[in-house]
mmCIF file of C-alpha atoms and ligand atoms in Angstrom:
data_model
loop_
_atom_site.group_PDB
_atom_site.id
_atom_site.type_symbol
_atom_site.label_atom_id
_atom_site.label_comp_id
_atom_site.label_asym_id
_atom_site.label_seq_id
_atom_site.Cartn_x
_atom_site.Cartn_y
_atom_site.Cartn_z
ATOM 1 C CA MET A 1 -27.642 31.269 -13.348
ATOM 2 C CA ILE A 2 -23.907 31.446 -13.095
ATOM 3 C CA TYR A 3 -22.282 29.481 -15.023
ATOM 4 C CA PHE A 4 -19.840 27.402 -14.447
ATOM 5 C CA ASP A 5 -18.574 25.291 -17.364
ATOM 6 C CA ASN A 6 -16.249 27.097 -18.881
ATOM 7 C CA SER A 7 -14.016 24.642 -20.266
ATOM 8 C CA ALA A 8 -17.548 22.943 -22.474
ATOM 9 C CA THR A 9 -17.809 26.785 -24.283
ATOM 10 C CA THR A 10 -17.398 30.073 -22.768
ATOM 11 C CA PRO A 11 -20.010 33.429 -23.064
ATOM 12 C CA PRO A 12 -18.589 35.254 -26.523
ATOM 13 C CA HIS A 13 -17.119 38.438 -25.496
ATOM 14 C CA PRO A 14 -20.037 41.300 -26.565
ATOM 15 C CA ASP A 15 -17.155 42.899 -28.503
ATOM 16 C CA VAL A 16 -16.461 39.444 -30.153
ATOM 17 C CA ILE A 17 -20.420 39.533 -31.531
ATOM 18 C CA GLU A 18 -20.492 43.065 -32.752
ATOM 19 C CA THR A 19 -17.210 42.021 -34.764
ATOM 20 C CA VAL A 20 -19.639 38.845 -36.364
ATOM 21 C CA ARG A 21 -22.539 41.194 -36.935
ATOM 22 C CA ARG A 22 -20.409 44.351 -39.017
ATOM 23 C CA ALA A 23 -18.516 41.524 -40.894
ATOM 24 C CA MET A 24 -21.922 39.703 -41.630
ATOM 25 C CA GLU A 25 -23.398 42.707 -43.073
ATOM 26 C CA ALA A 26 -20.002 44.854 -44.880
ATOM 27 C CA TYR A 27 -17.288 42.236 -45.306
ATOM 28 C CA TYR A 28 -20.630 39.608 -47.605
ATOM 29 C CA GLY A 29 -17.874 39.174 -50.327
ATOM 30 C CA ASN A 30 -16.353 35.860 -51.377
ATOM 31 C CA PRO A 31 -12.666 36.013 -50.387
ATOM 32 C CA SER A 32 -12.018 34.836 -53.976
ATOM 33 C CA SER A 33 -13.651 36.862 -56.045
ATOM 34 C CA LEU A 34 -12.517 39.449 -57.900
ATOM 35 C CA HIS A 35 -13.827 42.530 -57.456
ATOM 36 C CA GLN A 36 -14.114 44.940 -54.749
ATOM 37 C CA LYS A 37 -16.424 43.144 -52.253
ATOM 38 C CA GLY A 38 -13.729 40.124 -52.567
ATOM 39 C CA VAL A 39 -11.012 41.644 -51.712
ATOM 40 C CA GLU A 40 -11.906 43.726 -49.104
ATOM 41 C CA ALA A 41 -13.657 40.221 -47.469
ATOM 42 C CA GLU A 42 -9.724 38.842 -48.479
ATOM 43 C CA GLN A 43 -7.645 41.628 -46.779
ATOM 44 C CA VAL A 44 -10.694 40.848 -43.811
ATOM 45 C CA ILE A 45 -8.967 36.909 -43.682
ATOM 46 C CA LYS A 46 -5.261 37.761 -44.178
ATOM 47 C CA GLN A 47 -5.330 40.472 -41.385
ATOM 48 C CA ALA A 48 -6.995 38.021 -39.266
ATOM 49 C CA ARG A 49 -4.636 35.620 -40.369
ATOM 50 C CA ALA A 50 -2.017 37.494 -38.712
ATOM 51 C CA VAL A 51 -3.462 38.401 -35.728
ATOM 52 C CA ALA A 52 -3.792 34.630 -35.440
ATOM 53 C CA ALA A 53 0.093 34.400 -36.523
ATOM 54 C CA GLN A 54 1.830 37.154 -34.046
ATOM 55 C CA PHE A 55 -0.813 34.852 -31.429
ATOM 56 C CA LEU A 56 0.631 31.697 -32.411
ATOM 57 C CA GLY A 57 4.358 33.130 -32.644
ATOM 58 C CA CYS A 58 4.495 31.605 -36.540
ATOM 59 C CA LYS A 59 4.272 32.846 -39.942
ATOM 60 C CA PRO A 60 0.260 33.882 -41.523
ATOM 61 C CA SER A 61 1.042 31.298 -44.109
ATOM 62 C CA GLU A 62 1.404 28.424 -41.360
ATOM 63 C CA ILE A 63 -1.952 29.296 -40.066
ATOM 64 C CA ILE A 64 -5.194 27.183 -41.216
ATOM 65 C CA PHE A 65 -8.738 27.875 -40.565
ATOM 66 C CA THR A 66 -11.031 25.764 -39.871
ATOM 67 C CA SER A 67 -13.999 24.961 -38.540
ATOM 68 C CA GLY A 68 -12.790 24.069 -34.716
ATOM 69 C CA GLY A 69 -10.912 21.453 -32.577
ATOM 70 C CA THR A 70 -12.646 18.864 -33.499
ATOM 71 C CA GLU A 71 -11.552 19.277 -37.299
ATOM 72 C CA SER A 72 -8.514 20.540 -36.747
ATOM 73 C CA ASN A 73 -7.291 17.328 -34.826
ATOM 74 C CA ASN A 74 -8.796 15.422 -37.810
ATOM 75 C CA THR A 75 -7.072 16.945 -40.072
ATOM 76 C CA ALA A 76 -3.545 16.954 -38.279
ATOM 77 C CA ILE A 77 -4.364 13.021 -37.779
ATOM 78 C CA LYS A 78 -6.179 12.126 -41.029
ATOM 79 C CA GLY A 79 -3.883 14.505 -42.726
ATOM 80 C CA VAL A 80 -0.578 13.227 -41.075
ATOM 81 C CA ALA A 81 -2.272 9.384 -41.560
ATOM 82 C CA LEU A 82 -2.833 9.092 -45.045
ATOM 83 C CA GLN A 83 0.323 11.674 -46.196
ATOM 84 C CA TYR A 84 2.461 9.098 -44.770
ATOM 85 C CA GLN A 85 1.534 6.113 -44.471
ATOM 86 C CA THR A 86 3.767 4.390 -46.775
ATOM 87 C CA ARG A 87 6.484 5.542 -44.689
ATOM 88 C CA GLY A 88 4.570 3.884 -41.613
ATOM 89 C CA LYS A 89 1.385 3.117 -39.913
ATOM 90 C CA HIS A 90 2.084 3.651 -35.727
ATOM 91 C CA ILE A 91 0.868 6.008 -34.199
ATOM 92 C CA VAL A 92 1.385 7.225 -31.051
ATOM 93 C CA THR A 93 -1.251 9.075 -28.334
ATOM 94 C CA THR A 94 -2.839 9.158 -24.745
ATOM 95 C CA GLN A 95 -5.436 7.334 -22.905
ATOM 96 C CA ILE A 96 -6.657 10.341 -21.757
ATOM 97 C CA GLU A 97 -6.762 12.142 -25.793
ATOM 98 C CA HIS A 98 -10.501 14.509 -26.334
ATOM 99 C CA PRO A 99 -13.084 12.382 -28.568
ATOM 100 C CA ALA A 100 -11.864 14.511 -31.193
ATOM 101 C CA VAL A 101 -8.484 12.018 -31.117
ATOM 102 C CA TYR A 102 -9.283 9.531 -29.466
ATOM 103 C CA ASP A 103 -12.012 8.444 -31.455
ATOM 104 C CA VAL A 104 -9.919 9.458 -34.969
ATOM 105 C CA CYS A 105 -6.960 7.210 -33.541
ATOM 106 C CA LYS A 106 -9.989 3.583 -32.901
ATOM 107 C CA GLN A 107 -10.820 4.494 -36.696
ATOM 108 C CA LEU A 108 -7.942 4.546 -37.902
ATOM 109 C CA GLU A 109 -7.013 1.364 -36.394
ATOM 110 C CA GLY A 110 -9.906 0.301 -38.268
ATOM 111 C CA LEU A 111 -8.453 1.426 -41.409
ATOM 112 C CA GLY A 112 -5.511 -0.860 -40.570
ATOM 113 C CA PHE A 113 -3.228 1.811 -38.200
ATOM 114 C CA SER A 114 -1.619 0.443 -35.034
ATOM 115 C CA VAL A 115 -2.246 3.218 -32.324
ATOM 116 C CA THR A 116 -0.038 3.010 -28.603
ATOM 117 C CA TYR A 117 -2.581 4.668 -26.422
ATOM 118 C CA VAL A 118 -0.170 5.880 -23.628
ATOM 119 C CA PRO A 119 -0.700 5.188 -19.644
ATOM 120 C CA VAL A 120 -0.237 8.219 -17.357
ATOM 121 C CA ASP A 121 0.201 8.670 -13.429
ATOM 122 C CA ARG A 122 -2.578 9.467 -10.963
ATOM 123 C CA GLU A 123 -2.596 13.394 -11.454
ATOM 124 C CA GLY A 124 -3.328 12.154 -14.936
ATOM 125 C CA ARG A 125 0.119 12.905 -16.693
ATOM 126 C CA VAL A 126 1.588 10.928 -20.565
ATOM 127 C CA SER A 127 5.581 10.595 -19.060
ATOM 128 C CA LEU A 128 8.471 11.196 -22.000
ATOM 129 C CA GLU A 129 9.556 8.244 -20.998
ATOM 130 C CA ASP A 130 6.383 6.555 -21.904
ATOM 131 C CA VAL A 131 6.071 8.152 -24.726
ATOM 132 C CA GLN A 132 9.581 7.255 -25.695
ATOM 133 C CA ARG A 133 9.378 4.002 -24.477
ATOM 134 C CA ALA A 134 6.085 3.663 -26.747
ATOM 135 C CA MET A 135 7.958 4.613 -29.871
ATOM 136 C CA ARG A 136 8.797 2.458 -33.310
ATOM 137 C CA PRO A 137 10.174 2.769 -36.046
ATOM 138 C CA ASP A 138 7.110 2.788 -37.908
ATOM 139 C CA THR A 139 5.475 5.822 -36.184
ATOM 140 C CA ILE A 140 4.487 8.652 -38.108
ATOM 141 C CA LEU A 141 2.687 10.477 -35.354
ATOM 142 C CA VAL A 142 2.686 10.998 -32.152
ATOM 143 C CA SER A 143 -0.826 13.231 -31.042
ATOM 144 C CA VAL A 144 -0.665 14.503 -27.293
ATOM 145 C CA MET A 145 -2.883 16.874 -25.763
ATOM 146 C CA HIS A 146 -1.455 19.956 -23.950
ATOM 147 C CA VAL A 147 -4.391 20.093 -20.875
ATOM 148 C CA ASN A 148 -6.382 17.618 -20.161
ATOM 149 C CA ASN A 149 -10.556 19.107 -20.629
ATOM 150 C CA GLU A 150 -11.199 17.054 -17.696
ATOM 151 C CA LEU A 151 -8.962 16.792 -14.936
ATOM 152 C CA GLY A 152 -7.213 20.346 -15.882
ATOM 153 C CA THR A 153 -3.553 18.582 -16.144
ATOM 154 C CA ILE A 154 -1.413 20.574 -18.303
ATOM 155 C CA GLN A 155 1.068 17.607 -20.027
ATOM 156 C CA PRO A 156 4.703 17.727 -21.042
ATOM 157 C CA VAL A 157 4.314 18.146 -24.979
ATOM 158 C CA ALA A 158 7.501 20.631 -24.379
ATOM 159 C CA GLU A 159 9.326 18.009 -23.205
ATOM 160 C CA ILE A 160 7.937 15.436 -25.254
ATOM 161 C CA GLY A 161 8.409 17.349 -28.348
ATOM 162 C CA LYS A 162 11.893 18.678 -27.652
ATOM 163 C CA TRP A 163 13.190 15.009 -27.387
ATOM 164 C CA LEU A 164 11.238 13.725 -30.864
ATOM 165 C CA LYS A 165 13.170 17.212 -32.615
ATOM 166 C CA GLN A 166 16.348 14.199 -32.922
ATOM 167 C CA PHE A 167 13.288 12.313 -35.254
ATOM 168 C CA PRO A 168 12.276 14.777 -38.406
ATOM 169 C CA LYS A 169 10.073 11.964 -39.790
ATOM 170 C CA VAL A 170 8.089 11.991 -36.663
ATOM 171 C CA LEU A 171 5.340 14.317 -36.709
ATOM 172 C CA PHE A 172 3.923 16.700 -33.831
ATOM 173 C CA HIS A 173 0.655 16.499 -33.003
ATOM 174 C CA VAL A 174 -0.532 18.544 -29.774
ATOM 175 C CA ASP A 175 -4.054 19.062 -28.960
ATOM 176 C CA ALA A 176 -3.806 22.684 -27.578
ATOM 177 C CA VAL A 177 -7.773 23.944 -27.029
ATOM 178 C CA GLN A 178 -8.439 23.901 -23.573
ATOM 179 C CA GLY A 179 -4.506 25.310 -23.137
ATOM 180 C CA VAL A 180 -4.937 28.643 -25.346
ATOM 181 C CA GLY A 181 -4.476 31.749 -23.587
ATOM 182 C CA LYS A 182 -4.446 30.188 -20.173
ATOM 183 C CA VAL A 183 -1.234 27.522 -20.086
ATOM 184 C CA PRO A 184 2.309 29.376 -21.828
ATOM 185 C CA LEU A 185 3.514 27.229 -24.636
ATOM 186 C CA SER A 186 5.706 28.045 -28.006
ATOM 187 C CA ILE A 187 5.272 26.216 -30.869
ATOM 188 C CA LYS A 188 8.799 26.980 -31.950
ATOM 189 C CA GLU A 189 10.940 25.284 -29.264
ATOM 190 C CA ALA A 190 8.657 22.947 -28.402
ATOM 191 C CA GLY A 191 9.112 21.698 -31.553
ATOM 192 C CA ILE A 192 5.268 21.552 -32.722
ATOM 193 C CA ASP A 193 4.811 20.574 -36.135
ATOM 194 C CA LEU A 194 0.356 20.449 -36.016
ATOM 195 C CA LEU A 195 -1.774 22.550 -33.627
ATOM 196 C CA SER A 196 -5.085 22.446 -32.843
ATOM 197 C CA VAL A 197 -6.828 25.746 -31.189
ATOM 198 C CA SER A 198 -10.900 26.544 -31.297
ATOM 199 C CA ALA A 199 -12.307 29.843 -30.799
ATOM 200 C CA HIS A 200 -15.534 29.145 -29.140
ATOM 201 C CA LYS A 201 -13.112 28.269 -25.860
ATOM 202 C CA PHE A 202 -11.924 31.901 -25.342
ATOM 203 C CA TYR A 203 -14.882 33.972 -25.740
ATOM 204 C CA GLY A 204 -14.627 33.676 -29.692
ATOM 205 C CA PRO A 205 -17.715 32.350 -31.856
ATOM 206 C CA ARG A 206 -18.635 28.271 -31.536
ATOM 207 C CA GLY A 207 -17.531 26.580 -35.769
ATOM 208 C CA VAL A 208 -14.058 28.137 -35.794
ATOM 209 C CA GLY A 209 -10.948 27.262 -35.360
ATOM 210 C CA ILE A 210 -7.000 27.290 -35.848
ATOM 211 C CA LEU A 211 -4.742 24.331 -37.484
ATOM 212 C CA TYR A 212 -1.530 25.665 -36.965
ATOM 213 C CA LYS A 213 0.794 23.216 -39.464
ATOM 214 C CA ARG A 214 4.530 24.091 -39.865
ATOM 215 C CA GLU A 215 5.603 25.666 -42.464
ATOM 216 C CA GLY A 216 6.629 22.750 -45.478
ATOM 217 C CA LEU A 217 4.693 19.873 -44.493
ATOM 218 C CA ILE A 218 3.310 17.808 -47.030
ATOM 219 C CA ILE A 219 -0.410 16.239 -44.748
ATOM 220 C CA GLN A 220 -3.361 14.986 -47.125
ATOM 221 C CA PRO A 221 -6.609 17.260 -46.835
ATOM 222 C CA LEU A 222 -9.642 16.391 -45.202
ATOM 223 C CA LEU A 223 -11.697 18.403 -47.187
ATOM 224 C CA MET A 224 -11.378 18.672 -51.744
ATOM 225 C CA GLY A 225 -12.846 21.186 -52.827
ATOM 226 C CA GLY A 226 -11.842 25.423 -53.850
ATOM 227 C CA GLY A 227 -8.478 24.415 -52.651
ATOM 228 C CA GLN A 228 -8.543 27.616 -50.087
ATOM 229 C CA GLU A 229 -6.896 28.012 -47.597
ATOM 230 C CA SER A 230 -3.547 26.728 -49.281
ATOM 231 C CA GLY A 231 -5.216 23.639 -50.377
ATOM 232 C CA VAL A 232 -5.268 22.349 -47.183
ATOM 233 C CA ARG A 233 -9.159 23.322 -46.215
ATOM 234 C CA SER A 234 -11.520 23.811 -49.142
ATOM 235 C CA GLY A 235 -14.734 25.668 -48.029
ATOM 236 C CA THR A 236 -15.819 29.336 -48.637
ATOM 237 C CA GLU A 237 -14.063 30.744 -45.581
ATOM 238 C CA ASN A 238 -16.262 31.884 -42.526
ATOM 239 C CA LEU A 239 -15.105 35.083 -42.438
ATOM 240 C CA PRO A 240 -17.418 36.359 -39.926
ATOM 241 C CA GLY A 241 -16.442 33.445 -38.155
ATOM 242 C CA ILE A 242 -12.738 34.023 -38.510
ATOM 243 C CA ALA A 243 -12.939 38.056 -37.600
ATOM 244 C CA GLY A 244 -14.993 37.320 -34.503
ATOM 245 C CA MET A 245 -12.106 34.461 -33.349
ATOM 246 C CA ALA A 246 -9.875 37.025 -34.027
ATOM 247 C CA LYS A 247 -11.119 39.851 -32.176
ATOM 248 C CA ALA A 248 -11.127 37.338 -29.560
ATOM 249 C CA ILE A 249 -7.384 36.821 -29.788
ATOM 250 C CA ARG A 250 -6.794 40.571 -29.109
ATOM 251 C CA LEU A 251 -8.962 40.398 -26.002
ATOM 252 C CA MET A 252 -7.090 37.468 -25.107
ATOM 253 C CA GLN A 253 -3.917 39.863 -25.367
ATOM 254 C CA GLU A 254 -5.615 42.596 -23.766
ATOM 255 C CA LEU A 255 -6.309 40.395 -19.901
ATOM 256 C CA GLY A 256 -2.778 39.063 -20.844
ATOM 257 C CA ALA A 257 -2.153 37.084 -17.738
ATOM 258 C CA ALA A 258 -2.725 38.905 -15.330
ATOM 259 C CA GLU A 259 -6.697 36.860 -15.244
ATOM 260 C CA ASN A 260 -4.826 33.587 -15.310
ATOM 261 C CA THR A 261 -3.762 34.391 -12.162
ATOM 262 C CA ARG A 262 -7.337 36.047 -11.170
ATOM 263 C CA LEU A 263 -8.218 32.438 -12.557
ATOM 264 C CA GLU A 264 -6.461 30.320 -9.930
ATOM 265 C CA GLY A 265 -6.931 32.203 -7.454
ATOM 266 C CA LEU A 266 -10.624 31.202 -7.988
ATOM 267 C CA ARG A 267 -9.539 27.711 -8.317
ATOM 268 C CA GLU A 268 -7.725 27.702 -5.233
ATOM 269 C CA GLN A 269 -11.017 29.404 -3.516
ATOM 270 C CA LEU A 270 -12.767 26.896 -4.334
ATOM 271 C CA ARG A 271 -10.337 23.379 -3.757
ATOM 272 C CA ALA A 272 -10.236 25.444 -0.175
ATOM 273 C CA GLY A 273 -13.739 24.985 -0.254
ATOM 274 C CA ILE A 274 -14.684 21.648 -1.788
ATOM 275 C CA ALA A 275 -12.124 20.224 0.251
ATOM 276 C CA ASP A 276 -13.735 20.552 3.622
ATOM 277 C CA ILE A 277 -16.992 19.569 2.540
ATOM 278 C CA GLU A 278 -17.605 15.747 3.698
ATOM 279 C CA GLY A 279 -17.424 13.238 1.433
ATOM 280 C CA CYS A 280 -15.867 14.763 -1.431
ATOM 281 C CA ILE A 281 -12.547 14.105 -3.333
ATOM 282 C CA ILE A 282 -11.020 16.618 -5.098
ATOM 283 C CA ASN A 283 -10.123 14.400 -8.792
ATOM 284 C CA THR A 284 -7.767 17.823 -9.662
ATOM 285 C CA PRO A 285 -3.933 17.582 -8.849
ATOM 286 C CA GLN A 286 -2.809 19.981 -6.770
ATOM 287 C CA THR A 287 0.244 21.538 -9.242
ATOM 288 C CA GLY A 288 0.704 21.135 -12.425
ATOM 289 C CA THR A 289 -2.910 22.223 -13.791
ATOM 290 C CA ALA A 290 -4.662 24.503 -16.154
ATOM 291 C CA PRO A 291 -5.761 27.679 -13.950
ATOM 292 C CA HIS A 292 -9.691 26.997 -15.048
ATOM 293 C CA ILE A 293 -10.782 23.596 -14.324
ATOM 294 C CA LEU A 294 -11.292 22.191 -11.245
ATOM 295 C CA ASN A 295 -12.614 18.510 -11.044
ATOM 296 C CA VAL A 296 -14.734 16.827 -7.655
ATOM 297 C CA SER A 297 -16.457 13.427 -7.331
ATOM 298 C CA VAL A 298 -18.392 12.844 -4.168
ATOM 299 C CA PRO A 299 -19.148 9.031 -3.867
ATOM 300 C CA GLY A 300 -22.620 7.245 -3.314
ATOM 301 C CA VAL A 301 -24.432 10.246 -5.228
ATOM 302 C CA LYS A 302 -25.391 10.223 -8.712
ATOM 303 C CA ALA A 303 -23.432 13.092 -11.013
ATOM 304 C CA GLU A 304 -26.431 13.656 -12.803
ATOM 305 C CA VAL A 305 -28.348 14.280 -9.871
ATOM 306 C CA LEU A 306 -25.797 16.578 -8.238
ATOM 307 C CA VAL A 307 -25.678 18.321 -11.395
ATOM 308 C CA HIS A 308 -29.437 18.711 -11.300
ATOM 309 C CA ALA A 309 -29.618 19.477 -7.958
ATOM 310 C CA LEU A 310 -27.099 22.270 -8.902
ATOM 311 C CA GLU A 311 -28.841 23.708 -11.579
ATOM 312 C CA GLU A 312 -32.097 24.207 -10.002
ATOM 313 C CA ARG A 313 -29.907 26.818 -7.933
ATOM 314 C CA GLY A 314 -28.850 28.684 -9.976
ATOM 315 C CA PHE A 315 -25.001 26.767 -10.924
ATOM 316 C CA LEU A 316 -24.188 25.622 -14.009
ATOM 317 C CA ILE A 317 -21.609 22.977 -14.500
ATOM 318 C CA SER A 318 -20.512 19.679 -16.411
ATOM 319 C CA THR A 319 -21.041 16.186 -15.752
ATOM 320 C CA LYS A 320 -17.738 14.478 -17.123
ATOM 321 C CA SER A 321 -18.911 10.752 -15.659
ATOM 322 C CA ALA A 322 -20.784 9.892 -18.800
ATOM 323 C CA CYS A 323 -19.231 9.957 -22.842
ATOM 324 C CA SER A 324 -22.084 10.438 -24.884
ATOM 325 C CA SER A 325 -23.020 6.682 -26.148
ATOM 326 C CA LYS A 326 -22.525 4.637 -23.017
ATOM 327 C CA ALA A 327 -25.034 6.082 -20.603
ATOM 328 C CA ASP A 328 -23.739 4.171 -17.678
ATOM 329 C CA GLU A 329 -20.530 4.180 -18.317
ATOM 330 C CA PRO A 330 -17.889 6.349 -15.840
ATOM 331 C CA SER A 331 -15.258 8.552 -17.663
ATOM 332 C CA ARG A 332 -12.750 7.108 -19.531
ATOM 333 C CA VAL A 333 -10.328 9.592 -18.103
ATOM 334 C CA LEU A 334 -10.890 9.010 -14.842
ATOM 335 C CA THR A 335 -10.749 5.493 -14.942
ATOM 336 C CA SER A 336 -7.447 6.033 -16.471
ATOM 337 C CA ILE A 337 -5.660 7.431 -13.173
ATOM 338 C CA GLY A 338 -7.101 5.022 -11.529
ATOM 339 C CA ILE A 339 -10.632 6.237 -9.647
ATOM 340 C CA ASP A 340 -12.691 3.445 -8.669
ATOM 341 C CA ARG A 341 -15.962 3.225 -10.229
ATOM 342 C CA ASP A 342 -18.479 4.759 -7.938
ATOM 343 C CA CYS A 343 -15.871 7.825 -7.664
ATOM 344 C CA ALA A 344 -15.699 8.132 -11.322
ATOM 345 C CA LEU A 345 -19.491 8.461 -12.132
ATOM 346 C CA SER A 346 -19.874 10.537 -8.959
ATOM 347 C CA SER A 347 -17.611 13.154 -10.313
ATOM 348 C CA LEU A 348 -17.986 16.599 -12.045
ATOM 349 C CA ARG A 349 -16.567 19.399 -13.580
ATOM 350 C CA VAL A 350 -16.562 22.970 -12.611
ATOM 351 C CA SER A 351 -14.819 25.079 -15.483
ATOM 352 C CA LEU A 352 -13.754 29.447 -13.967
ATOM 353 C CA GLY A 353 -14.096 31.631 -16.923
ATOM 354 C CA ARG A 354 -14.151 36.029 -17.285
ATOM 355 C CA GLU A 355 -18.071 36.106 -15.723
ATOM 356 C CA ASN A 356 -16.956 34.212 -12.498
ATOM 357 C CA THR A 357 -16.249 36.116 -9.031
ATOM 358 C CA ALA A 358 -15.344 35.274 -5.593
ATOM 359 C CA GLU A 359 -19.081 35.714 -4.355
ATOM 360 C CA GLN A 360 -19.972 33.198 -6.827
ATOM 361 C CA VAL A 361 -17.921 30.946 -5.782
ATOM 362 C CA GLY A 362 -18.381 31.387 -1.782
ATOM 363 C CA GLN A 363 -21.790 30.745 -2.834
ATOM 364 C CA PHE A 364 -21.189 27.275 -4.837
ATOM 365 C CA VAL A 365 -19.424 25.838 -1.692
ATOM 366 C CA VAL A 366 -22.385 27.062 0.408
ATOM 367 C CA ALA A 367 -25.101 25.271 -2.765
ATOM 368 C CA LEU A 368 -22.833 22.083 -2.845
ATOM 369 C CA ARG A 369 -22.655 21.879 0.712
ATOM 370 C CA GLU A 370 -26.242 21.532 0.927
ATOM 371 C CA CYS A 371 -26.724 19.488 -1.879
ATOM 372 C CA VAL A 372 -24.123 16.617 -0.646
ATOM 373 C CA ALA A 373 -25.669 16.593 2.312
ATOM 374 C CA GLN A 374 -29.422 16.250 1.112
ATOM 375 C CA LEU A 375 -28.545 13.990 -1.655
ATOM 376 C CA ARG A 376 -26.473 11.980 1.189
ATOM 377 C CA SER A 377 -29.305 11.836 4.044
ATOM 378 C CA TYR A 378 -31.835 10.684 1.572
ATOM 379 C CA MET A 379 -29.613 8.174 -0.224
ATOM 380 C CA LYS A 380 -28.980 7.115 3.998
ATOM 381 C CA GLN A 381 -33.200 7.680 4.029
ATOM 382 C CA LYS A 382 -33.448 4.989 1.199
ATOM 383 C CA SER A 383 -30.673 2.294 2.258
ATOM 384 C CA GLY A 384 -32.142 1.780 5.563
ATOM 385 C CA THR A 385 -35.360 1.128 4.075
ATOM 386 C CA ARG A 386 -35.118 -1.106 2.640
HETATM 387 C C1 PLP B 401 -9.263 18.813 -25.106
HETATM 388 C C2 PLP B 401 -10.397 19.005 -26.207
HETATM 389 N N1 PLP B 401 -10.326 19.004 -27.903
HETATM 390 C C3 PLP B 401 -10.878 19.483 -29.047
HETATM 391 C C4 PLP B 401 -12.703 19.654 -28.404
HETATM 392 C C5 PLP B 401 -13.417 19.686 -29.274
HETATM 393 O O1 PLP B 401 -13.202 21.381 -29.535
HETATM 394 P P1 PLP B 401 -14.684 21.906 -31.251
HETATM 395 O O2 PLP B 401 -15.949 21.765 -29.772
HETATM 396 O O3 PLP B 401 -14.147 23.386 -31.002
HETATM 397 O O4 PLP B 401 -14.730 20.932 -32.106
HETATM 398 C C6 PLP B 401 -12.712 20.055 -26.855
HETATM 399 C C7 PLP B 401 -13.922 21.363 -26.590
HETATM 400 O O5 PLP B 401 -14.307 20.159 -25.642
HETATM 401 C C8 PLP B 401 -11.483 19.602 -26.473
HETATM 402 O O6 PLP B 401 -12.126 20.356 -24.382
#
């Protein structure tokens, strides 16, 4: 099987698996315990925090370990909303956020907050001007994702953050889950107060992530308890996961920017191959995108049918046509960029990763061409016999 679903999750690197295994075996102490095993465990967490801080360009004290992107987003947004609700109850976000931001905002609306969902352009990009227009005197938070998980479009978060610096009371959260390690972003330069990271998107373990929280910023914790993670995220630390994530960060740093250039090359090979297939429409814009995602529609063919047909030929990809709760609803992200329902219901996401090669991309294009031709001729026959 050839895995082209790296935006959903990445296969953990063998060294990460080994780090997790060793951590479970050797560092089973509770980092809060005073004895030797506790101190050893605390050391592991401290080292991992230093690795994460160096990678993100921040202080170790600004790193909060969480259970992943969803928790980091929830903690950031609800944490700010609860802490600063007396200052204002308005939040600005975009129409194309991941549900771990979008649905949190919907939930807060139900609790009396007001949210502006800023629209995006045809390429799936929000503009600084539209964010500026959405701002109100009672705005307490702006939350904009770094890279969209369905289209791969990079958002102008640095531009928005720099502009927001003049409003120190308006906090800026960035869901960087899809961008980390793929698209450069300086937390400090972009004036980011809170940033979400998830390890399983970069060959780390799932169920572990980071919330960067600017030093001195106070937010309400979601989880109360033992006061771990500076009181922001109580609960005995997931030491094996945290150690595995630090290993994954180190490996990502070793590979450096060259891997992203390689991915971009593969993505362009894929784009050119698919552009040549009759009836395929490429939804991912030409420029300003992360290197690993290509979103394609095959109008007239249901995405689920194509996904299964491709799986039969040995390729694993994703459909983003249906949101999890309503199977027949088209993707909110694709409809936000003005794609019609038929096109949105037939969209596929191919997402590339470290293990993919040019040969695999070539094979995929051949398989997709055959599947599309077969399914289209089947549909024609079906409509002809009606
Ligand atoms: C943009 C974005 N945010 C948040 C998440 C959620 O992260 P996690 O799976 O670690 O909870 C994802 C996962 O797909 C994502 O793509």
